[in-house]
C-alpha cells in the first residue's frame, strides 16, 4: 500500500523539511530557531459535511485535510481522551445574550483549555513511545494551567515520566493542589523559590545543558517538552472552532466572529487555521490584559518589547511578552524569508515592525484590544449580574465583545472561554462578593468558592454547585510539598529518573 509521508514547513527557511508531524512533535524546534508549521492549507470542499460528525470524527477529518498521517488506532486512542470530559458536547456553546455566545473550553479534567490539546497529545506521545519501544522524560514549566494539564494527561503512562516546575506561591490553591496531590508514580512536581520566569528559564537551561541531556539519555530516557509551541498542540486546537459552526448552523447562523483571550497565541492560531480550512469565521479578535503586546502588534504593526516589563495580572495565563505563535502567523502571511528577518530582529533588538500594507492585510481578519485589571473585575461583575459566571481570562474577551456590540457590530460573536471560574476564585470573589479587601485576602480558595456560591444564590436565587472533583482536591493529601532552589533541580531530576 502507498504510504504517504507529508512533511511540515518551517517558519524561517524555504527549504522543504524532512520532518513528519510525529518527528516535529517529539523534537519541536526547527532549523535556525524556527518552528514547524502547516503550509498551503487547503479549504474543505464541502465543510457542511463535517457538521454532521461527532467531535472525534471531526478531528480526524481535520488531521487528514492537514496531511497529518497517523496510525489510525493511535489517533483513535488519543481522541478517546475526550470521553473523560465532563460535558458530552466536549466544548458546549452557550447563548448568553442576543448575538453573543460562549464556547466553554474548560470541561476537561483540569478545568482549563489546556486539556483540549494536552489530553489527546499525551496519549499520542505515549503511543508513539510504546511503538518505538522508547522511554521519554517530559519537562514542563507552568504558571498554573499547563502543569496540571500535562500531569493529568501523562498520569500512569507506561513509557513516560513527566515533570512540572512551578513557582511555589505563584498559583491559585486549586492549581497548586491539582499538581501537588498527583500520586501517579511516573510524575514529579517541583515547586521552586521564585516566579514563573525563573521556572521557565530553569526549564530552558536544562534543555540546553548537554551534560543533563546525556545523563537523561544514559538513564534510558529521551528528553522532550510539552510546551505550547509544539505543533501537535496547535493541531488539537482547531476542531473546537468547528463545534461553533456546527451549532450555529442549526440556528441558521452562517458566519461569526470569535473573541479569544490570548497569551502565547496558540488558541487564536487554531482559529486562524480553522478559517484557512474554510470555517466561516469572519474576524478573529484578540483580547489582551495589561500585558498588551499582542494588541500593540495588531493595531500598529509594531512588536516592541525593548522597554516592556511583564506585569502580574488577574489573568496570569496571558501574562507574556514573547508570544511564540505569532511567528507562525507571520509565516502564513509573508513566507519564510520575511519571517526569518522579523524574528531575527526580535531576537537581537527585542523589536520588529511590519509595513503598513502588511498590517492592513492582517487587519482584514484580526482585531485586538487590551483591558486593565480593574476592567477585568468589572467584566466578571457585569457577566455575573447577567447570571453567567466567567473567569478573569474569559472576562477580557467578554469586555471586548461588549465593546464591539457598543460599536454597533451586529455580527454573531463567540467568546472563547478558557477556564472554569473556580480556578481563579480570588478574582471572581473580588468581583462578585461583598467583602472588604482584608477579609478577601484572609480566605482560601475553598472559602472563596463558597462565598461565590452564596452570592449567586442571593442575586439570582440559583443553586449552583461546585463539581465534586474540585471539592475533593481540598481533602486529598498533598504529596509534592517540598520547596526547591531552582539551581538544584538538575540533580533532583536526575536522581528521580534513576529510581
Ligand atoms: C493558556 C491560557 C490562555 C492563553 O492561551 P494562548 O494559547 O497561550 O494564547 C488563556 N486563558 C487560560 C485560562 C489559559 O490557561
PDB file of C-alpha atoms in Angstrom, residues 4-235:
ATOM      1  CA  UNK A   4       2.184   8.828   2.063  1.00  0.00           C
ATOM      2  CA  UNK A   5       4.708  10.844   4.084  1.00  0.00           C
ATOM      3  CA  UNK A   6       3.964  14.501   4.321  1.00  0.00           C
ATOM      4  CA  UNK A   7       6.466  16.920   5.691  1.00  0.00           C
ATOM      5  CA  UNK A   8       5.902  20.081   7.656  1.00  0.00           C
ATOM      6  CA  UNK A   9       7.079  23.547   6.700  1.00  0.00           C
ATOM      7  CA  UNK A  10       9.408  25.542   8.905  1.00  0.00           C
ATOM      8  CA  UNK A  11       8.932  29.213   9.631  1.00  0.00           C
ATOM      9  CA  UNK A  12      12.443  30.504   8.911  1.00  0.00           C
ATOM     10  CA  UNK A  13      13.525  28.553   5.854  1.00  0.00           C
ATOM     11  CA  UNK A  14      12.039  27.877   2.439  1.00  0.00           C
ATOM     12  CA  UNK A  15      13.815  24.522   2.348  1.00  0.00           C
ATOM     13  CA  UNK A  16      11.398  21.630   2.499  1.00  0.00           C
ATOM     14  CA  UNK A  17      11.894  19.800   5.791  1.00  0.00           C
ATOM     15  CA  UNK A  18      12.078  16.043   6.079  1.00  0.00           C
ATOM     16  CA  UNK A  19      10.169  16.200   9.348  1.00  0.00           C
ATOM     17  CA  UNK A  20       6.867  14.438   9.726  1.00  0.00           C
ATOM     18  CA  UNK A  21       4.265  15.535  12.228  1.00  0.00           C
ATOM     19  CA  UNK A  22       5.429  12.884  14.713  1.00  0.00           C
ATOM     20  CA  UNK A  23       9.081  13.893  14.404  1.00  0.00           C
ATOM     21  CA  UNK A  24       8.180  17.542  14.939  1.00  0.00           C
ATOM     22  CA  UNK A  25       6.059  16.561  17.907  1.00  0.00           C
ATOM     23  CA  UNK A  26       8.981  14.739  19.539  1.00  0.00           C
ATOM     24  CA  UNK A  27      11.516  17.455  18.779  1.00  0.00           C
ATOM     25  CA  UNK A  28       9.674  20.754  18.266  1.00  0.00           C
ATOM     26  CA  UNK A  29      12.496  23.128  17.335  1.00  0.00           C
ATOM     27  CA  UNK A  30      13.154  23.632  13.623  1.00  0.00           C
ATOM     28  CA  UNK A  31      16.368  24.883  11.992  1.00  0.00           C
ATOM     29  CA  UNK A  32      17.578  28.452  12.627  1.00  0.00           C
ATOM     30  CA  UNK A  33      15.458  28.611  15.784  1.00  0.00           C
ATOM     31  CA  UNK A  34      12.218  28.463  13.787  1.00  0.00           C
ATOM     32  CA  UNK A  35       9.040  26.469  14.349  1.00  0.00           C
ATOM     33  CA  UNK A  36       7.386  23.711  12.374  1.00  0.00           C
ATOM     34  CA  UNK A  37       4.082  24.711  10.865  1.00  0.00           C
ATOM     35  CA  UNK A  38       1.424  23.914   8.276  1.00  0.00           C
ATOM     36  CA  UNK A  39       1.717  25.455   4.832  1.00  0.00           C
ATOM     37  CA  UNK A  40      -0.697  25.763   1.915  1.00  0.00           C
ATOM     38  CA  UNK A  41      -3.711  24.720   3.937  1.00  0.00           C
ATOM     39  CA  UNK A  42      -6.475  23.763   1.519  1.00  0.00           C
ATOM     40  CA  UNK A  43     -10.065  24.571   2.468  1.00  0.00           C
ATOM     41  CA  UNK A  44     -12.574  21.732   2.760  1.00  0.00           C
ATOM     42  CA  UNK A  45     -14.601  21.376  -0.423  1.00  0.00           C
ATOM     43  CA  UNK A  46     -17.799  20.682   1.487  1.00  0.00           C
ATOM     44  CA  UNK A  47     -17.365  21.905   5.020  1.00  0.00           C
ATOM     45  CA  UNK A  48     -21.016  21.284   5.965  1.00  0.00           C
ATOM     46  CA  UNK A  49     -20.316  17.578   5.797  1.00  0.00           C
ATOM     47  CA  UNK A  50     -18.251  17.950   8.955  1.00  0.00           C
ATOM     48  CA  UNK A  51     -21.221  19.423  10.811  1.00  0.00           C
ATOM     49  CA  UNK A  52     -22.875  16.010  10.989  1.00  0.00           C
ATOM     50  CA  UNK A  53     -19.843  14.368  12.626  1.00  0.00           C
ATOM     51  CA  UNK A  54     -19.063  13.816  16.282  1.00  0.00           C
ATOM     52  CA  UNK A  55     -16.046  15.578  17.783  1.00  0.00           C
ATOM     53  CA  UNK A  56     -13.505  12.790  17.299  1.00  0.00           C
ATOM     54  CA  UNK A  57     -14.523  12.261  13.681  1.00  0.00           C
ATOM     55  CA  UNK A  58     -14.315  15.997  13.042  1.00  0.00           C
ATOM     56  CA  UNK A  59     -10.745  15.953  14.403  1.00  0.00           C
ATOM     57  CA  UNK A  60      -9.860  13.079  12.099  1.00  0.00           C
ATOM     58  CA  UNK A  61     -11.180  14.914   9.038  1.00  0.00           C
ATOM     59  CA  UNK A  62      -9.175  17.990  10.018  1.00  0.00           C
ATOM     60  CA  UNK A  63      -5.970  15.956  10.503  1.00  0.00           C
ATOM     61  CA  UNK A  64      -6.480  14.326   7.151  1.00  0.00           C
ATOM     62  CA  UNK A  65      -7.061  17.695   5.444  1.00  0.00           C
ATOM     63  CA  UNK A  66      -3.818  18.952   7.024  1.00  0.00           C
ATOM     64  CA  UNK A  67      -1.987  15.886   5.641  1.00  0.00           C
ATOM     65  CA  UNK A  68      -1.179  14.592   9.105  1.00  0.00           C
ATOM     66  CA  UNK A  69      -0.746  10.877   8.654  1.00  0.00           C
ATOM     67  CA  UNK A  70      -1.052   8.968  11.890  1.00  0.00           C
ATOM     68  CA  UNK A  71      -1.682   5.364  12.596  1.00  0.00           C
ATOM     69  CA  UNK A  72      -5.475   5.082  12.838  1.00  0.00           C
ATOM     70  CA  UNK A  73      -5.513   3.187  16.134  1.00  0.00           C
ATOM     71  CA  UNK A  74      -3.094   5.680  17.655  1.00  0.00           C
ATOM     72  CA  UNK A  75      -5.241   8.654  16.713  1.00  0.00           C
ATOM     73  CA  UNK A  76      -8.395   6.866  17.871  1.00  0.00           C
ATOM     74  CA  UNK A  77      -6.806   6.161  21.234  1.00  0.00           C
ATOM     75  CA  UNK A  78      -5.670   9.797  21.576  1.00  0.00           C
ATOM     76  CA  UNK A  79      -9.123  11.130  20.723  1.00  0.00           C
ATOM     77  CA  UNK A  80     -10.804   8.782  23.183  1.00  0.00           C
ATOM     78  CA  UNK A  81      -9.369  11.061  25.890  1.00  0.00           C
ATOM     79  CA  UNK A  82     -12.291  13.378  25.140  1.00  0.00           C
ATOM     80  CA  UNK A  83     -14.597  10.705  26.572  1.00  0.00           C
ATOM     81  CA  UNK A  84     -13.287  11.728  30.000  1.00  0.00           C
ATOM     82  CA  UNK A  85     -14.580  15.266  29.643  1.00  0.00           C
ATOM     83  CA  UNK A  86     -17.444  16.282  31.910  1.00  0.00           C
ATOM     84  CA  UNK A  87     -19.607  17.519  29.033  1.00  0.00           C
ATOM     85  CA  UNK A  88     -20.850  15.215  26.283  1.00  0.00           C
ATOM     86  CA  UNK A  89     -20.502  18.150  23.888  1.00  0.00           C
ATOM     87  CA  UNK A  90     -16.755  18.345  24.826  1.00  0.00           C
ATOM     88  CA  UNK A  91     -16.953  22.135  24.411  1.00  0.00           C
ATOM     89  CA  UNK A  92     -20.542  23.375  24.858  1.00  0.00           C
ATOM     90  CA  UNK A  93     -21.699  26.527  23.075  1.00  0.00           C
ATOM     91  CA  UNK A  94     -23.836  28.674  25.382  1.00  0.00           C
ATOM     92  CA  UNK A  95     -26.000  31.610  24.293  1.00  0.00           C
ATOM     93  CA  UNK A  96     -25.675  34.366  26.921  1.00  0.00           C
ATOM     94  CA  UNK A  97     -27.499  37.206  25.152  1.00  0.00           C
ATOM     95  CA  UNK A  98     -28.628  38.255  21.688  1.00  0.00           C
ATOM     96  CA  UNK A  99     -25.875  37.615  19.110  1.00  0.00           C
ATOM     97  CA  UNK A 100     -23.458  36.626  21.874  1.00  0.00           C
ATOM     98  CA  UNK A 101     -22.285  33.097  22.637  1.00  0.00           C
ATOM     99  CA  UNK A 102     -19.618  31.471  24.788  1.00  0.00           C
ATOM    100  CA  UNK A 103     -17.656  28.367  23.798  1.00  0.00           C
ATOM    101  CA  UNK A 104     -16.685  26.685  27.077  1.00  0.00           C
ATOM    102  CA  UNK A 105     -13.292  25.011  26.697  1.00  0.00           C
ATOM    103  CA  UNK A 106     -12.916  24.063  30.363  1.00  0.00           C
ATOM    104  CA  UNK A 107     -14.768  20.776  30.738  1.00  0.00           C
ATOM    105  CA  UNK A 108     -11.625  18.651  30.724  1.00  0.00           C
ATOM    106  CA  UNK A 109     -10.072  17.083  33.832  1.00  0.00           C
ATOM    107  CA  UNK A 110      -8.139  20.199  34.964  1.00  0.00           C
ATOM    108  CA  UNK A 111     -10.814  22.817  34.176  1.00  0.00           C
ATOM    109  CA  UNK A 112      -8.824  24.880  31.674  1.00  0.00           C
ATOM    110  CA  UNK A 113      -8.488  24.963  27.904  1.00  0.00           C
ATOM    111  CA  UNK A 114      -5.018  23.351  28.007  1.00  0.00           C
ATOM    112  CA  UNK A 115      -6.814  19.998  28.389  1.00  0.00           C
ATOM    113  CA  UNK A 116      -8.277  20.356  24.878  1.00  0.00           C
ATOM    114  CA  UNK A 117      -4.814  19.691  23.456  1.00  0.00           C
ATOM    115  CA  UNK A 118      -2.837  18.045  26.258  1.00  0.00           C
ATOM    116  CA  UNK A 119      -5.290  15.195  26.859  1.00  0.00           C
ATOM    117  CA  UNK A 120      -5.004  13.744  23.328  1.00  0.00           C
ATOM    118  CA  UNK A 121      -1.383  14.948  22.973  1.00  0.00           C
ATOM    119  CA  UNK A 122      -0.181  12.960  25.981  1.00  0.00           C
ATOM    120  CA  UNK A 123      -1.914   9.780  24.830  1.00  0.00           C
ATOM    121  CA  UNK A 124      -0.464  10.191  21.350  1.00  0.00           C
ATOM    122  CA  UNK A 125       3.029  10.656  22.740  1.00  0.00           C
ATOM    123  CA  UNK A 126       2.683   7.609  24.971  1.00  0.00           C
ATOM    124  CA  UNK A 127       1.552   5.501  21.975  1.00  0.00           C
ATOM    125  CA  UNK A 128       4.485   6.710  19.902  1.00  0.00           C
ATOM    126  CA  UNK A 129       6.902   5.925  22.731  1.00  0.00           C
ATOM    127  CA  UNK A 130       5.482   2.406  23.060  1.00  0.00           C
ATOM    128  CA  UNK A 131       5.670   1.799  19.343  1.00  0.00           C
ATOM    129  CA  UNK A 132       9.299   2.978  19.284  1.00  0.00           C
ATOM    130  CA  UNK A 133       9.956   0.963  22.411  1.00  0.00           C
ATOM    131  CA  UNK A 134      11.485   4.099  23.915  1.00  0.00           C
ATOM    132  CA  UNK A 135      11.049   5.996  27.158  1.00  0.00           C
ATOM    133  CA  UNK A 136      10.597   9.745  27.338  1.00  0.00           C
ATOM    134  CA  UNK A 137      11.152  12.312  30.046  1.00  0.00           C
ATOM    135  CA  UNK A 138       8.744  15.210  29.515  1.00  0.00           C
ATOM    136  CA  UNK A 139       9.555  18.536  31.120  1.00  0.00           C
ATOM    137  CA  UNK A 140       7.187  21.445  31.533  1.00  0.00           C
ATOM    138  CA  UNK A 141       7.176  24.776  33.310  1.00  0.00           C
ATOM    139  CA  UNK A 142       3.887  26.331  34.296  1.00  0.00           C
ATOM    140  CA  UNK A 143       2.298  29.496  35.608  1.00  0.00           C
ATOM    141  CA  UNK A 144      -0.677  27.387  36.630  1.00  0.00           C
ATOM    142  CA  UNK A 145      -2.698  25.730  33.854  1.00  0.00           C
ATOM    143  CA  UNK A 146      -0.203  23.866  31.663  1.00  0.00           C
ATOM    144  CA  UNK A 147       1.306  21.971  34.611  1.00  0.00           C
ATOM    145  CA  UNK A 148      -1.889  20.337  35.883  1.00  0.00           C
ATOM    146  CA  UNK A 149      -2.994  19.529  32.313  1.00  0.00           C
ATOM    147  CA  UNK A 150       0.380  17.933  31.491  1.00  0.00           C
ATOM    148  CA  UNK A 151       0.426  15.862  34.686  1.00  0.00           C
ATOM    149  CA  UNK A 152      -3.179  14.760  34.258  1.00  0.00           C
ATOM    150  CA  UNK A 153      -2.506  13.755  30.650  1.00  0.00           C
ATOM    151  CA  UNK A 154       0.574  11.677  31.399  1.00  0.00           C
ATOM    152  CA  UNK A 155      -0.543  10.141  34.704  1.00  0.00           C
ATOM    153  CA  UNK A 156       0.243   6.403  34.585  1.00  0.00           C
ATOM    154  CA  UNK A 157       1.590   6.475  31.004  1.00  0.00           C
ATOM    155  CA  UNK A 158       3.861   3.450  30.923  1.00  0.00           C
ATOM    156  CA  UNK A 159       6.691   4.842  28.770  1.00  0.00           C
ATOM    157  CA  UNK A 160       6.719   8.418  30.027  1.00  0.00           C
ATOM    158  CA  UNK A 161       7.953  10.232  33.085  1.00  0.00           C
ATOM    159  CA  UNK A 162       6.632  13.778  33.359  1.00  0.00           C
ATOM    160  CA  UNK A 163       7.935  16.648  35.440  1.00  0.00           C
ATOM    161  CA  UNK A 164       6.444  20.010  36.075  1.00  0.00           C
ATOM    162  CA  UNK A 165       8.233  23.046  37.502  1.00  0.00           C
ATOM    163  CA  UNK A 166       6.091  25.794  39.028  1.00  0.00           C
ATOM    164  CA  UNK A 167       6.575  28.913  41.150  1.00  0.00           C
ATOM    165  CA  UNK A 168       5.621  27.948  44.693  1.00  0.00           C
ATOM    166  CA  UNK A 169       3.178  30.542  45.978  1.00  0.00           C
ATOM    167  CA  UNK A 170       2.565  31.847  42.438  1.00  0.00           C
ATOM    168  CA  UNK A 171      -0.552  29.851  41.565  1.00  0.00           C
ATOM    169  CA  UNK A 172      -4.095  29.618  42.891  1.00  0.00           C
ATOM    170  CA  UNK A 173      -4.790  26.988  45.573  1.00  0.00           C
ATOM    171  CA  UNK A 174      -6.680  24.817  43.118  1.00  0.00           C
ATOM    172  CA  UNK A 175      -3.899  24.960  40.529  1.00  0.00           C
ATOM    173  CA  UNK A 176      -1.370  24.022  43.213  1.00  0.00           C
ATOM    174  CA  UNK A 177      -3.488  21.153  44.528  1.00  0.00           C
ATOM    175  CA  UNK A 178      -4.027  19.812  41.015  1.00  0.00           C
ATOM    176  CA  UNK A 179      -0.257  19.324  40.893  1.00  0.00           C
ATOM    177  CA  UNK A 180       0.792  18.535  44.449  1.00  0.00           C
ATOM    178  CA  UNK A 181      -1.868  15.856  45.016  1.00  0.00           C
ATOM    179  CA  UNK A 182      -0.891  13.912  41.874  1.00  0.00           C
ATOM    180  CA  UNK A 183       0.059  10.469  43.173  1.00  0.00           C
ATOM    181  CA  UNK A 184       0.941   8.654  39.924  1.00  0.00           C
ATOM    182  CA  UNK A 185       4.461   7.232  40.302  1.00  0.00           C
ATOM    183  CA  UNK A 186       5.606   8.478  36.884  1.00  0.00           C
ATOM    184  CA  UNK A 187       5.022  12.135  37.786  1.00  0.00           C
ATOM    185  CA  UNK A 188       7.022  14.615  39.784  1.00  0.00           C
ATOM    186  CA  UNK A 189       6.390  18.225  40.724  1.00  0.00           C
ATOM    187  CA  UNK A 190       8.974  20.810  41.703  1.00  0.00           C
ATOM    188  CA  UNK A 191       7.763  23.957  43.425  1.00  0.00           C
ATOM    189  CA  UNK A 192      10.600  26.466  43.252  1.00  0.00           C
ATOM    190  CA  UNK A 193      11.515  29.582  45.173  1.00  0.00           C
ATOM    191  CA  UNK A 194      10.827  32.261  42.564  1.00  0.00           C
ATOM    192  CA  UNK A 195       8.391  33.362  39.871  1.00  0.00           C
ATOM    193  CA  UNK A 196       7.206  31.864  36.575  1.00  0.00           C
ATOM    194  CA  UNK A 197      10.067  33.499  34.672  1.00  0.00           C
ATOM    195  CA  UNK A 198      12.533  31.574  36.818  1.00  0.00           C
ATOM    196  CA  UNK A 199      10.569  28.325  36.292  1.00  0.00           C
ATOM    197  CA  UNK A 200      10.707  28.867  32.549  1.00  0.00           C
ATOM    198  CA  UNK A 201      14.357  29.875  32.402  1.00  0.00           C
ATOM    199  CA  UNK A 202      15.272  26.873  34.580  1.00  0.00           C
ATOM    200  CA  UNK A 203      13.490  24.617  32.095  1.00  0.00           C
ATOM    201  CA  UNK A 204      15.235  26.266  29.137  1.00  0.00           C
ATOM    202  CA  UNK A 205      18.626  25.933  30.832  1.00  0.00           C
ATOM    203  CA  UNK A 206      18.026  22.218  31.458  1.00  0.00           C
ATOM    204  CA  UNK A 207      17.068  21.639  27.828  1.00  0.00           C
ATOM    205  CA  UNK A 208      20.285  23.327  26.671  1.00  0.00           C
ATOM    206  CA  UNK A 209      22.503  21.546  29.208  1.00  0.00           C
ATOM    207  CA  UNK A 210      24.403  18.839  27.340  1.00  0.00           C
ATOM    208  CA  UNK A 211      25.525  17.080  30.493  1.00  0.00           C
ATOM    209  CA  UNK A 212      21.901  16.926  31.684  1.00  0.00           C
ATOM    210  CA  UNK A 213      20.707  15.558  28.354  1.00  0.00           C
ATOM    211  CA  UNK A 214      23.492  12.951  28.286  1.00  0.00           C
ATOM    212  CA  UNK A 215      22.675  11.837  31.823  1.00  0.00           C
ATOM    213  CA  UNK A 216      18.971  11.580  30.982  1.00  0.00           C
ATOM    214  CA  UNK A 217      19.834   9.519  27.904  1.00  0.00           C
ATOM    215  CA  UNK A 218      22.165   7.207  29.763  1.00  0.00           C
ATOM    216  CA  UNK A 219      19.370   6.565  32.254  1.00  0.00           C
ATOM    217  CA  UNK A 220      17.338   5.244  29.331  1.00  0.00           C
ATOM    218  CA  UNK A 221      15.194   8.285  28.587  1.00  0.00           C
ATOM    219  CA  UNK A 222      14.897  10.664  25.653  1.00  0.00           C
ATOM    220  CA  UNK A 223      14.149  14.261  26.585  1.00  0.00           C
ATOM    221  CA  UNK A 224      11.111  16.087  25.250  1.00  0.00           C
ATOM    222  CA  UNK A 225       8.895  19.038  26.125  1.00  0.00           C
ATOM    223  CA  UNK A 226       5.178  19.582  26.093  1.00  0.00           C
ATOM    224  CA  UNK A 227       5.381  23.324  25.582  1.00  0.00           C
ATOM    225  CA  UNK A 228       2.881  25.412  23.716  1.00  0.00           C
ATOM    226  CA  UNK A 229       4.945  25.840  20.550  1.00  0.00           C
ATOM    227  CA  UNK A 230       4.597  22.133  19.820  1.00  0.00           C
ATOM    228  CA  UNK A 231       2.752  21.846  16.501  1.00  0.00           C
ATOM    229  CA  UNK A 232       0.803  18.846  17.800  1.00  0.00           C
ATOM    230  CA  UNK A 233      -0.774  21.004  20.466  1.00  0.00           C
ATOM    231  CA  UNK A 234      -1.862  23.524  17.840  1.00  0.00           C
ATOM    232  CA  UNK A 235      -3.300  20.719  15.693  1.00  0.00           C
TER     233      UNK A 235
END
